[in-house]
Coordinates of C-alpha atoms and ligand atoms in Angstrom, one line a residue:
M1 CA -19.0 14.6 27.1
K2 CA -17.7 13.8 23.3
H3 CA -14.3 14.9 22.7
K4 CA -13.2 16.3 19.4
T5 CA -9.8 15.2 19.7
I6 CA -8.9 11.5 18.8
I7 CA -6.1 10.4 20.9
E8 CA -3.8 7.9 20.2
P9 CA -5.3 4.6 21.8
F10 CA -2.1 3.4 23.2
K11 CA 0.3 4.5 25.5
I12 CA 4.0 4.3 24.6
K13 CA 6.0 1.9 26.4
S14 CA 9.3 1.7 24.4
V15 CA 10.6 4.5 22.6
E16 CA 13.2 4.8 19.5
P17 CA 15.1 8.3 19.4
I18 CA 14.5 10.6 16.4
L19 CA 17.8 12.0 15.9
M20 CA 17.0 15.8 15.1
S21 CA 18.8 17.5 12.3
T22 CA 19.3 21.0 11.0
E23 CA 18.4 22.4 7.5
Q24 CA 22.2 23.1 6.8
E25 CA 23.0 19.4 8.0
R26 CA 20.2 18.0 5.6
I27 CA 21.4 20.0 2.6
E28 CA 24.8 18.3 3.3
Y29 CA 23.0 14.7 3.7
M30 CA 20.7 15.3 0.4
K31 CA 24.0 16.1 -1.7
K32 CA 25.6 12.9 -0.7
A33 CA 22.6 11.0 -1.2
H34 CA 22.6 12.6 -4.5
N35 CA 19.1 13.9 -4.1
N36 CA 17.4 10.6 -3.8
P37 CA 15.8 10.1 -0.3
F38 CA 15.9 6.1 -0.9
L39 CA 20.0 6.7 -0.7
L40 CA 19.6 8.5 2.7
D41 CA 20.4 6.7 6.0
S42 CA 17.5 6.4 8.3
D43 CA 19.1 8.0 11.1
Q44 CA 19.1 11.2 8.9
I45 CA 15.3 11.1 8.9
I46 CA 12.7 12.9 11.4
I47 CA 9.8 11.7 9.9
D48 CA 9.7 8.7 7.5
F49 CA 6.7 8.4 5.4
L50 CA 8.5 6.5 2.7
T51 CA 5.9 3.3 3.4
D52 CA 3.6 1.9 5.6
S53 CA 4.8 -1.7 5.0
G54 CA 6.6 -3.4 7.6
T55 CA 7.1 0.0 9.8
S56 CA 4.1 -0.9 12.3
A57 CA 4.7 -0.5 15.8
M58 CA 4.0 -4.0 17.8
S59 CA 2.2 -4.0 20.5
V60 CA 2.8 -5.6 24.0
E61 CA 0.8 -8.8 23.3
Q62 CA 2.6 -9.2 20.0
W63 CA 6.0 -8.7 21.7
A64 CA 4.9 -11.3 24.2
G65 CA 4.1 -13.5 21.2
V66 CA 7.1 -13.1 19.9
M67 CA 8.9 -14.7 22.9
R68 CA 6.3 -17.6 22.7
G69 CA 7.3 -18.2 19.2
D70 CA 7.8 -22.0 18.6
E71 CA 10.8 -22.4 16.1
S72 CA 10.0 -25.8 15.1
Y73 CA 10.9 -26.8 11.5
A74 CA 7.3 -28.5 11.1
G75 CA 4.0 -28.4 13.0
S76 CA 5.1 -25.3 15.0
K77 CA 2.4 -24.0 17.6
S78 CA 3.1 -20.4 16.2
W79 CA 2.0 -21.9 12.8
K80 CA -1.1 -23.3 14.2
A81 CA -1.9 -19.9 15.8
M82 CA -1.6 -18.2 12.3
E83 CA -3.2 -20.5 10.4
K84 CA -6.4 -20.4 12.8
A85 CA -6.2 -16.7 12.7
V86 CA -6.0 -16.6 8.8
K87 CA -8.7 -19.3 8.7
N88 CA -11.0 -17.6 10.8
L89 CA -10.9 -14.3 9.0
T90 CA -10.9 -15.7 5.3
G91 CA -12.9 -18.9 5.9
M92 CA -10.8 -20.7 3.6
D93 CA -9.4 -24.2 3.9
Y94 CA -6.0 -23.6 2.5
I95 CA -3.6 -21.2 4.1
L96 CA 0.1 -20.8 3.1
P97 CA 2.8 -18.7 4.7
T98 CA 5.0 -16.8 2.9
H99 CA 7.7 -14.2 4.0
Q100 CA 5.7 -11.3 2.5
G101 CA 3.4 -10.1 -0.1
R102 CA 5.5 -10.6 -3.5
A103 CA 6.4 -14.2 -2.5
A104 CA 2.8 -15.3 -2.2
E105 CA 2.3 -13.2 -6.0
R106 CA 5.1 -15.3 -7.5
I107 CA 3.6 -18.3 -6.1
I108 CA 0.1 -18.0 -7.3
Y109 CA 0.8 -16.0 -10.4
G110 CA 3.6 -18.1 -11.3
Y111 CA 1.0 -21.2 -11.3
L112 CA -1.7 -19.2 -12.9
G113 CA 0.1 -17.2 -15.4
G114 CA 2.0 -17.7 -18.7
K115 CA 2.0 -16.5 -22.1
G116 CA -1.4 -15.8 -23.4
K117 CA -3.3 -15.4 -19.9
T118 CA -4.7 -12.1 -18.9
F119 CA -5.1 -10.6 -15.4
I120 CA -7.5 -7.8 -14.7
S121 CA -7.4 -5.7 -11.6
N122 CA -9.0 -2.4 -10.3
T123 CA -5.0 -1.7 -10.2
H124 CA -2.2 -4.1 -10.1
F125 CA 0.5 -3.1 -7.5
D126 CA 3.6 -2.9 -8.9
T127 CA 5.1 -6.2 -7.6
T128 CA 1.8 -7.9 -8.6
R129 CA 2.0 -6.7 -12.1
A130 CA 5.7 -7.6 -12.3
N131 CA 5.1 -11.3 -11.0
I132 CA 2.3 -11.5 -13.6
E133 CA 4.7 -9.6 -16.6
Y134 CA 7.1 -12.2 -15.4
S135 CA 5.4 -15.3 -16.1
G136 CA 4.6 -14.1 -19.6
A137 CA 1.1 -13.0 -19.1
E138 CA -0.3 -9.3 -19.3
A139 CA -2.1 -7.3 -16.6
I140 CA -4.6 -4.9 -17.3
D141 CA -6.1 -2.3 -14.9
I142 CA -9.8 -0.9 -15.0
P143 CA -10.5 1.4 -11.8
I144 CA -13.5 3.3 -12.3
E145 CA -13.5 6.6 -14.5
E146 CA -14.0 8.7 -11.4
S147 CA -10.5 7.3 -9.9
Y148 CA -8.7 9.4 -12.6
H149 CA -9.8 12.7 -11.3
S150 CA -7.8 13.5 -8.2
S151 CA -10.2 16.1 -6.7
L152 CA -13.5 14.6 -7.4
I153 CA -15.3 13.4 -4.5
H154 CA -16.8 9.5 -4.6
P155 CA -17.0 7.3 -1.5
F156 CA -15.3 4.1 -3.3
K157 CA -13.0 5.6 -5.8
G158 CA -11.1 2.2 -5.6
N159 CA -14.1 0.3 -7.2
L160 CA -13.4 -2.0 -10.7
D161 CA -15.4 -0.7 -13.7
T162 CA -17.7 -3.6 -14.2
H163 CA -18.9 -2.9 -17.6
Q164 CA -15.1 -2.9 -19.0
L165 CA -14.6 -6.5 -16.9
K166 CA -17.2 -8.0 -18.9
A167 CA -16.5 -6.6 -22.2
L168 CA -12.8 -7.7 -21.4
I169 CA -13.7 -11.3 -20.7
R170 CA -15.9 -11.4 -23.8
Q171 CA -12.9 -9.9 -25.6
K172 CA -10.0 -12.4 -24.4
G173 CA -12.1 -15.4 -23.7
A174 CA -12.9 -16.5 -20.0
E175 CA -10.7 -19.5 -20.6
N176 CA -7.7 -17.1 -21.3
I177 CA -8.3 -15.0 -17.8
G178 CA -5.8 -15.8 -15.2
A179 CA -7.7 -14.1 -12.6
V180 CA -9.5 -11.1 -11.8
I181 CA -7.9 -9.1 -8.8
L182 CA -9.5 -6.7 -6.4
T183 CA -6.7 -4.7 -4.5
V184 CA -8.4 -3.4 -1.4
T185 CA -7.6 -0.6 -0.8
N186 CA -6.2 0.3 -4.0
N187 CA -2.7 1.5 -3.4
S188 CA -1.4 2.8 -6.5
G189 CA -5.0 4.5 -7.2
G190 CA -4.6 6.5 -3.9
G191 CA -5.3 4.2 -1.1
Q192 CA -9.1 4.6 -2.0
P193 CA -11.7 1.8 -1.1
V194 CA -13.6 -0.7 -2.7
S195 CA -17.5 -1.4 -1.8
M196 CA -18.9 -4.5 -1.0
E197 CA -21.5 -3.9 -3.6
N198 CA -18.7 -3.8 -6.3
T199 CA -17.4 -6.8 -5.0
R200 CA -20.6 -8.4 -5.2
E201 CA -20.8 -7.7 -8.6
V202 CA -17.5 -8.5 -9.7
S203 CA -17.8 -11.8 -8.0
K204 CA -21.0 -12.6 -9.9
I205 CA -19.3 -11.7 -13.1
C206 CA -16.5 -14.0 -12.4
K207 CA -19.2 -16.8 -11.3
E208 CA -21.1 -16.9 -14.3
N209 CA -17.9 -16.9 -16.5
N210 CA -16.0 -19.4 -14.3
V211 CA -13.4 -17.0 -13.8
L212 CA -10.9 -17.0 -10.8
F213 CA -11.7 -14.0 -8.2
L214 CA -8.8 -13.1 -5.9
L215 CA -8.1 -10.5 -3.5
D216 CA -5.1 -8.5 -2.6
C217 CA -6.2 -8.0 1.1
C218 CA -3.2 -6.3 2.5
R219 CA -5.3 -3.3 3.7
I220 CA -8.6 -5.1 4.3
A221 CA -9.2 -3.7 7.6
E222 CA -8.6 -0.2 6.7
N223 CA -11.2 -0.8 3.5
A224 CA -13.8 -2.6 6.1
Y225 CA -13.3 0.8 8.1
F226 CA -14.8 2.8 4.9
I227 CA -17.4 0.4 4.2
K228 CA -19.0 0.3 7.6
H229 CA -18.8 4.3 7.4
R230 CA -19.8 4.7 4.0
E231 CA -21.9 2.1 2.7
A232 CA -25.4 1.4 3.5
G233 CA -26.4 -1.7 5.4
F234 CA -22.9 -1.9 7.1
E235 CA -23.3 0.4 10.1
N236 CA -24.2 -1.9 12.7
K237 CA -21.6 -4.6 11.4
T238 CA -18.2 -5.3 13.2
Y239 CA -15.1 -4.6 10.8
K240 CA -14.1 -8.0 10.9
A241 CA -17.7 -9.3 9.6
I242 CA -17.3 -6.7 6.7
A243 CA -13.8 -8.4 6.1
Q244 CA -15.1 -11.9 6.4
E245 CA -18.1 -11.1 3.9
M246 CA -16.0 -9.7 1.6
F247 CA -13.8 -13.0 1.7
S248 CA -16.9 -14.8 1.4
L249 CA -17.0 -13.4 -2.4
V250 CA -13.9 -14.4 -3.6
D251 CA -11.8 -17.8 -4.3
G252 CA -8.8 -16.7 -2.7
A253 CA -6.4 -14.1 -1.3
A254 CA -2.8 -12.9 -1.2
M255 CA -1.6 -10.8 1.6
S256 CA 1.3 -8.7 2.7
S257 CA 0.8 -8.8 6.2
K258 CA 3.4 -6.0 6.5
K259 CA 0.6 -4.0 6.4
D260 CA -2.8 -4.9 8.3
A261 CA -1.5 -7.4 10.3
L262 CA 0.5 -5.0 12.0
V263 CA 4.1 -6.9 11.7
N264 CA 7.7 -6.2 10.4
M265 CA 7.5 -9.1 8.1
G266 CA 5.2 -11.9 6.9
G267 CA 2.5 -12.7 4.2
F268 CA 0.4 -15.3 3.4
L269 CA -1.7 -17.2 0.4
S270 CA -5.5 -18.1 1.3
L271 CA -7.2 -20.6 -1.0
R272 CA -10.5 -22.7 -1.4
D273 CA -9.4 -24.9 -4.4
K274 CA -7.5 -28.1 -3.2
K275 CA -5.5 -28.4 -6.6
I276 CA -4.5 -24.9 -6.8
A277 CA -3.4 -25.1 -3.0
Q278 CA -1.5 -28.3 -3.7
E279 CA 0.2 -26.7 -6.8
C280 CA 0.9 -23.4 -5.1
T281 CA 2.3 -25.8 -1.8
N282 CA 4.9 -27.5 -4.0
R283 CA 6.1 -24.0 -5.4
L284 CA 6.1 -22.8 -1.9
I285 CA 8.4 -25.6 -0.7
I286 CA 11.0 -25.2 -3.4
T287 CA 11.2 -21.3 -2.9
E288 CA 10.0 -20.1 0.6
G289 CA 10.1 -22.9 3.2
F290 CA 8.2 -26.0 4.5
A291 CA 4.5 -25.7 4.4
T292 CA 4.2 -25.0 8.1
Y293 CA 6.6 -21.8 8.0
G294 CA 6.9 -20.4 4.5
G295 CA 9.7 -18.0 4.8
L296 CA 8.8 -17.0 8.7
S297 CA 10.0 -17.6 12.1
G298 CA 7.8 -19.0 14.6
R299 CA 8.0 -15.6 16.6
D300 CA 6.9 -13.9 13.3
M301 CA 3.8 -16.1 12.6
E302 CA 2.9 -15.7 16.5
A303 CA 2.8 -11.8 15.9
L304 CA 0.6 -12.2 12.6
A305 CA -1.6 -14.0 14.3
I306 CA -2.2 -11.3 17.2
G307 CA -1.9 -8.5 14.8
L308 CA -4.6 -10.0 12.6
K309 CA -7.0 -9.3 15.5
E310 CA -5.7 -6.2 16.6
V311 CA -6.2 -4.4 13.6
F312 CA -10.1 -4.9 13.7
E313 CA -10.3 -3.4 17.1
P314 CA -12.7 -0.4 16.4
D315 CA -10.5 2.3 18.6
Y316 CA -7.6 1.3 16.7
L317 CA -9.1 1.7 13.1
H318 CA -10.8 4.6 14.1
Y319 CA -7.7 6.3 15.4
R320 CA -5.7 5.0 12.1
I321 CA -8.1 6.4 9.5
K322 CA -8.9 9.5 11.5
S323 CA -5.2 10.3 11.8
T324 CA -4.6 9.9 8.1
T325 CA -7.6 12.2 7.2
Y326 CA -6.6 14.8 10.0
L327 CA -3.3 15.1 7.9
G328 CA -4.8 15.0 4.5
E329 CA -7.7 17.4 5.2
K330 CA -5.4 20.2 6.9
L331 CA -3.3 19.9 3.7
H332 CA -6.2 20.2 1.7
K333 CA -7.6 23.3 3.7
M334 CA -4.1 25.2 3.4
G335 CA -4.2 24.8 -0.3
I336 CA -2.1 21.9 -1.1
P337 CA -3.5 19.9 -3.8
V338 CA -4.2 16.5 -2.6
I339 CA -6.4 13.4 -3.9
M340 CA -9.4 13.7 -2.3
P341 CA -11.2 12.2 -0.5
I342 CA -8.2 11.2 1.5
G343 CA -7.3 7.2 1.5
G344 CA -6.7 4.9 4.2
H345 CA -3.1 4.6 4.8
A346 CA -1.3 7.6 3.0
V347 CA -2.0 10.8 1.8
Y348 CA -1.1 11.7 -2.2
V349 CA -0.2 15.2 -2.9
D350 CA -0.5 16.2 -6.3
A351 CA 3.0 17.9 -7.2
K352 CA 1.9 18.8 -10.9
K353 CA -0.8 21.2 -9.3
L354 CA 1.6 22.3 -6.8
Y355 CA 4.6 23.2 -9.1
T356 CA 2.7 24.3 -12.2
H357 CA 6.1 26.0 -13.3
I358 CA 7.9 22.5 -13.3
P359 CA 7.4 20.5 -16.7
P360 CA 7.1 16.6 -16.0
H361 CA 10.6 16.1 -17.6
Q362 CA 12.2 18.3 -14.6
Y363 CA 10.3 15.9 -12.5
P364 CA 8.1 17.9 -10.1
G365 CA 7.5 15.2 -7.7
Q366 CA 11.1 14.7 -7.0
A367 CA 11.3 18.6 -6.5
L368 CA 8.4 18.1 -3.9
V369 CA 10.3 15.1 -2.2
C370 CA 13.6 17.0 -1.9
E371 CA 12.1 20.0 -0.2
L372 CA 10.1 17.8 2.1
Y373 CA 13.4 16.5 3.1
I374 CA 15.3 19.5 3.3
K375 CA 12.4 21.7 5.2
G376 CA 11.4 19.2 7.4
G377 CA 13.5 16.0 7.5
I378 CA 10.5 13.9 6.4
R379 CA 11.0 11.2 3.7
T380 CA 8.2 10.5 1.1
V381 CA 8.3 8.9 -2.3
E382 CA 7.5 10.2 -5.9
I383 CA 4.9 8.1 -7.7
G384 CA 5.3 9.8 -10.9
S385 CA 7.5 10.4 -14.1
V386 CA 10.5 9.1 -12.0
M387 CA 9.0 5.8 -11.0
F388 CA 7.0 5.3 -14.0
G389 CA 8.1 7.4 -17.0
K390 CA 9.5 5.6 -20.1
Y391 CA 11.6 7.0 -22.8
D392 CA 10.6 7.1 -26.8
E393 CA 13.0 5.8 -29.2
K394 CA 14.6 9.2 -29.6
G395 CA 15.1 9.1 -25.7
E396 CA 12.8 12.0 -25.0
L397 CA 10.7 11.1 -21.9
I398 CA 7.1 9.5 -22.2
P399 CA 5.7 11.1 -18.4
A400 CA 3.5 9.2 -16.3
P401 CA -0.1 10.2 -16.2
M402 CA 0.2 11.6 -12.8
E403 CA 3.2 13.4 -10.7
L404 CA 2.1 12.2 -7.2
V405 CA 4.2 12.3 -3.9
R406 CA 2.8 9.7 -1.4
L407 CA 2.9 10.4 2.4
A408 CA 2.5 6.9 3.8
I409 CA 1.7 6.8 7.6
P410 CA 3.2 3.7 9.5
R411 CA 0.8 2.4 11.6
R412 CA 0.8 3.4 15.6
V413 CA 4.2 5.1 15.2
Y414 CA 3.7 8.7 15.0
T415 CA 1.6 11.0 17.2
Q416 CA -0.6 14.2 16.5
S417 CA 2.2 16.3 17.1
H418 CA 4.5 14.7 14.4
M419 CA 1.4 15.4 12.0
E420 CA 1.4 19.1 13.1
Y421 CA 5.1 19.1 12.4
V422 CA 4.3 17.9 8.9
V423 CA 1.7 20.4 8.3
E424 CA 4.0 23.4 9.4
T425 CA 6.7 21.9 7.0
F426 CA 3.6 22.0 4.1
E427 CA 3.4 26.0 5.1
E428 CA 6.7 26.5 4.2
I429 CA 6.6 24.4 1.1
L430 CA 3.3 26.9 0.1
K431 CA 5.5 29.9 0.8
T432 CA 8.5 29.0 -1.2
K433 CA 7.0 27.1 -4.1
E434 CA 7.4 29.6 -6.8
T435 CA 11.2 29.5 -6.1
V436 CA 11.5 25.6 -6.1
K437 CA 13.6 24.1 -9.2
G438 CA 13.2 21.0 -11.1
Y439 CA 15.6 18.2 -11.3
A440 CA 17.5 16.2 -13.9
I441 CA 18.6 12.5 -14.0
T442 CA 22.4 12.1 -14.0
E443 CA 22.7 8.5 -13.7
E444 CA 19.9 5.5 -13.6
P445 CA 19.6 1.7 -14.0
E446 CA 17.5 0.3 -16.5
F447 CA 14.8 -1.2 -14.4
L448 CA 12.9 0.4 -11.0
R449 CA 15.3 3.7 -11.5
H450 CA 13.7 5.4 -8.7
F451 CA 15.5 3.4 -6.0
T452 CA 19.0 4.2 -7.2
A453 CA 18.9 6.9 -9.8
K454 CA 21.0 10.1 -9.1
F455 CA 19.7 13.6 -9.4
E456 CA 20.7 17.1 -10.2
K457 CA 19.2 20.1 -9.3
L458 CA 18.5 22.7 -12.4
Ligands
LIG1 N1 0.0 -5.6 -2.9 C1 -0.3 -4.0 -2.4 C2 -1.6 -3.4 -2.5 C3 0.9 -3.7 -1.8 O1 1.0 -2.5 -1.5 C4 2.4 -4.3 -1.6 C5 3.2 -3.7 -1.1 C6 2.4 -5.5 -2.2 C7 1.3 -6.0 -2.7 C8 3.6 -6.3 -2.1 O2 3.8 -6.7 -0.7 O3 6.0 -5.6 -0.1 O4 5.2 -7.4 1.2 O5 5.9 -7.8 -1.0 N2 3.6 -2.4 -0.8 C9 4.5 -1.5 -0.1 C10 4.3 -0.1 -0.3 C11 6.0 -2.1 -0.7 O6 5.2 0.8 0.2 O7 3.1 0.4 -0.9 P1 5.5 -7.0 -0.1

């Protein structure tokens, strides 16, 4: 018999209680948090969809690995295990451990960047862009045109526009391109995958122009799932073989292991070129730690090595992608406007389409984030004009292109009944949508305001 229900392919051995709360209590908590869920305490939350980063549940094997962790300063056995796992996956000779993704980014883009350099990506993640711009270089996003249309169905909406890539290399001069970076899956573009065909084309263009080609590979296993099921010729390949093929097309990769390595902390740089690796190792030792631990404990490296294997297990990946799709498609069928097709790690709701009566300067995304918390204790993040809005000379808001709310799903943490609870909360969101009011910002810092800004309901 073939079952319809895709069950979680694990049993729960250790549990972390969720503190239940009433709507009235949450109204009080939210008041104290100035209507910004970043300012809530974690025990005031029922379902935490703030991020899929560093929030995975580890397996029994990983916890056993934690006990085996070798905390030697140099040449630790746990480093050897991590190095072997990363080398096996990426096929590259030089592996540098870092405490998380942005540390790897600071090292590599600090070295490759600088004034006059240009970096080109399908979409630079915020920290990637910040590290590039901090070095004095510029970061340009060129996703394919389809990625700008939230309801349009395309199998690989994370792809990079290769025509624009060629034009940009010509315009800027190949010698001024710091690197081309493919982010797989494309987090800022809705968690959408990149195809092998697109990766091959980008690789070819980079080779012809002698431009460095890198992967931001923090969700490489999820991307491999989409390739196997959507791209011709990959049906019979393993997820790992698909990932290995993708790595074979690039010169290097930066990973935040807090995603697809199923750990709570960790990252790495993987490089082919000896000179770049040496330069990066010097920077690593100055700011992260010795070359055989980066910013990590032995136990972290041990868990990371195991997580990198577990993430490619077919039952795990099938459950992972199907459970994200399950939530997303249920919301879609109910009439909640979501980015389609559903991506790998998150469901993105288009708050501008949901709350058509709330203009961008009253932050429709923030309104939905607050509603989801009050109605269901669900914490999500606004990716719209709160996060990316700017002011003109007159102090008027220049809104972000989209007003999205991200429901990022931690790996191996929530069950199907948690998803049903979220769907039920959205039913109430739909029923009451006309009565929802916008928000005004009452206090904000100069940079990255979404983390600490305070809001007032209008
Ligand atoms: N690249 C991508 C595509 C990411 O999504 C992230 C983090 C990073 C790099 C940076 O890694 O956090 O380990 O320093 N994304 C998290 C998120 C924060 O919520 O999407 P980090």
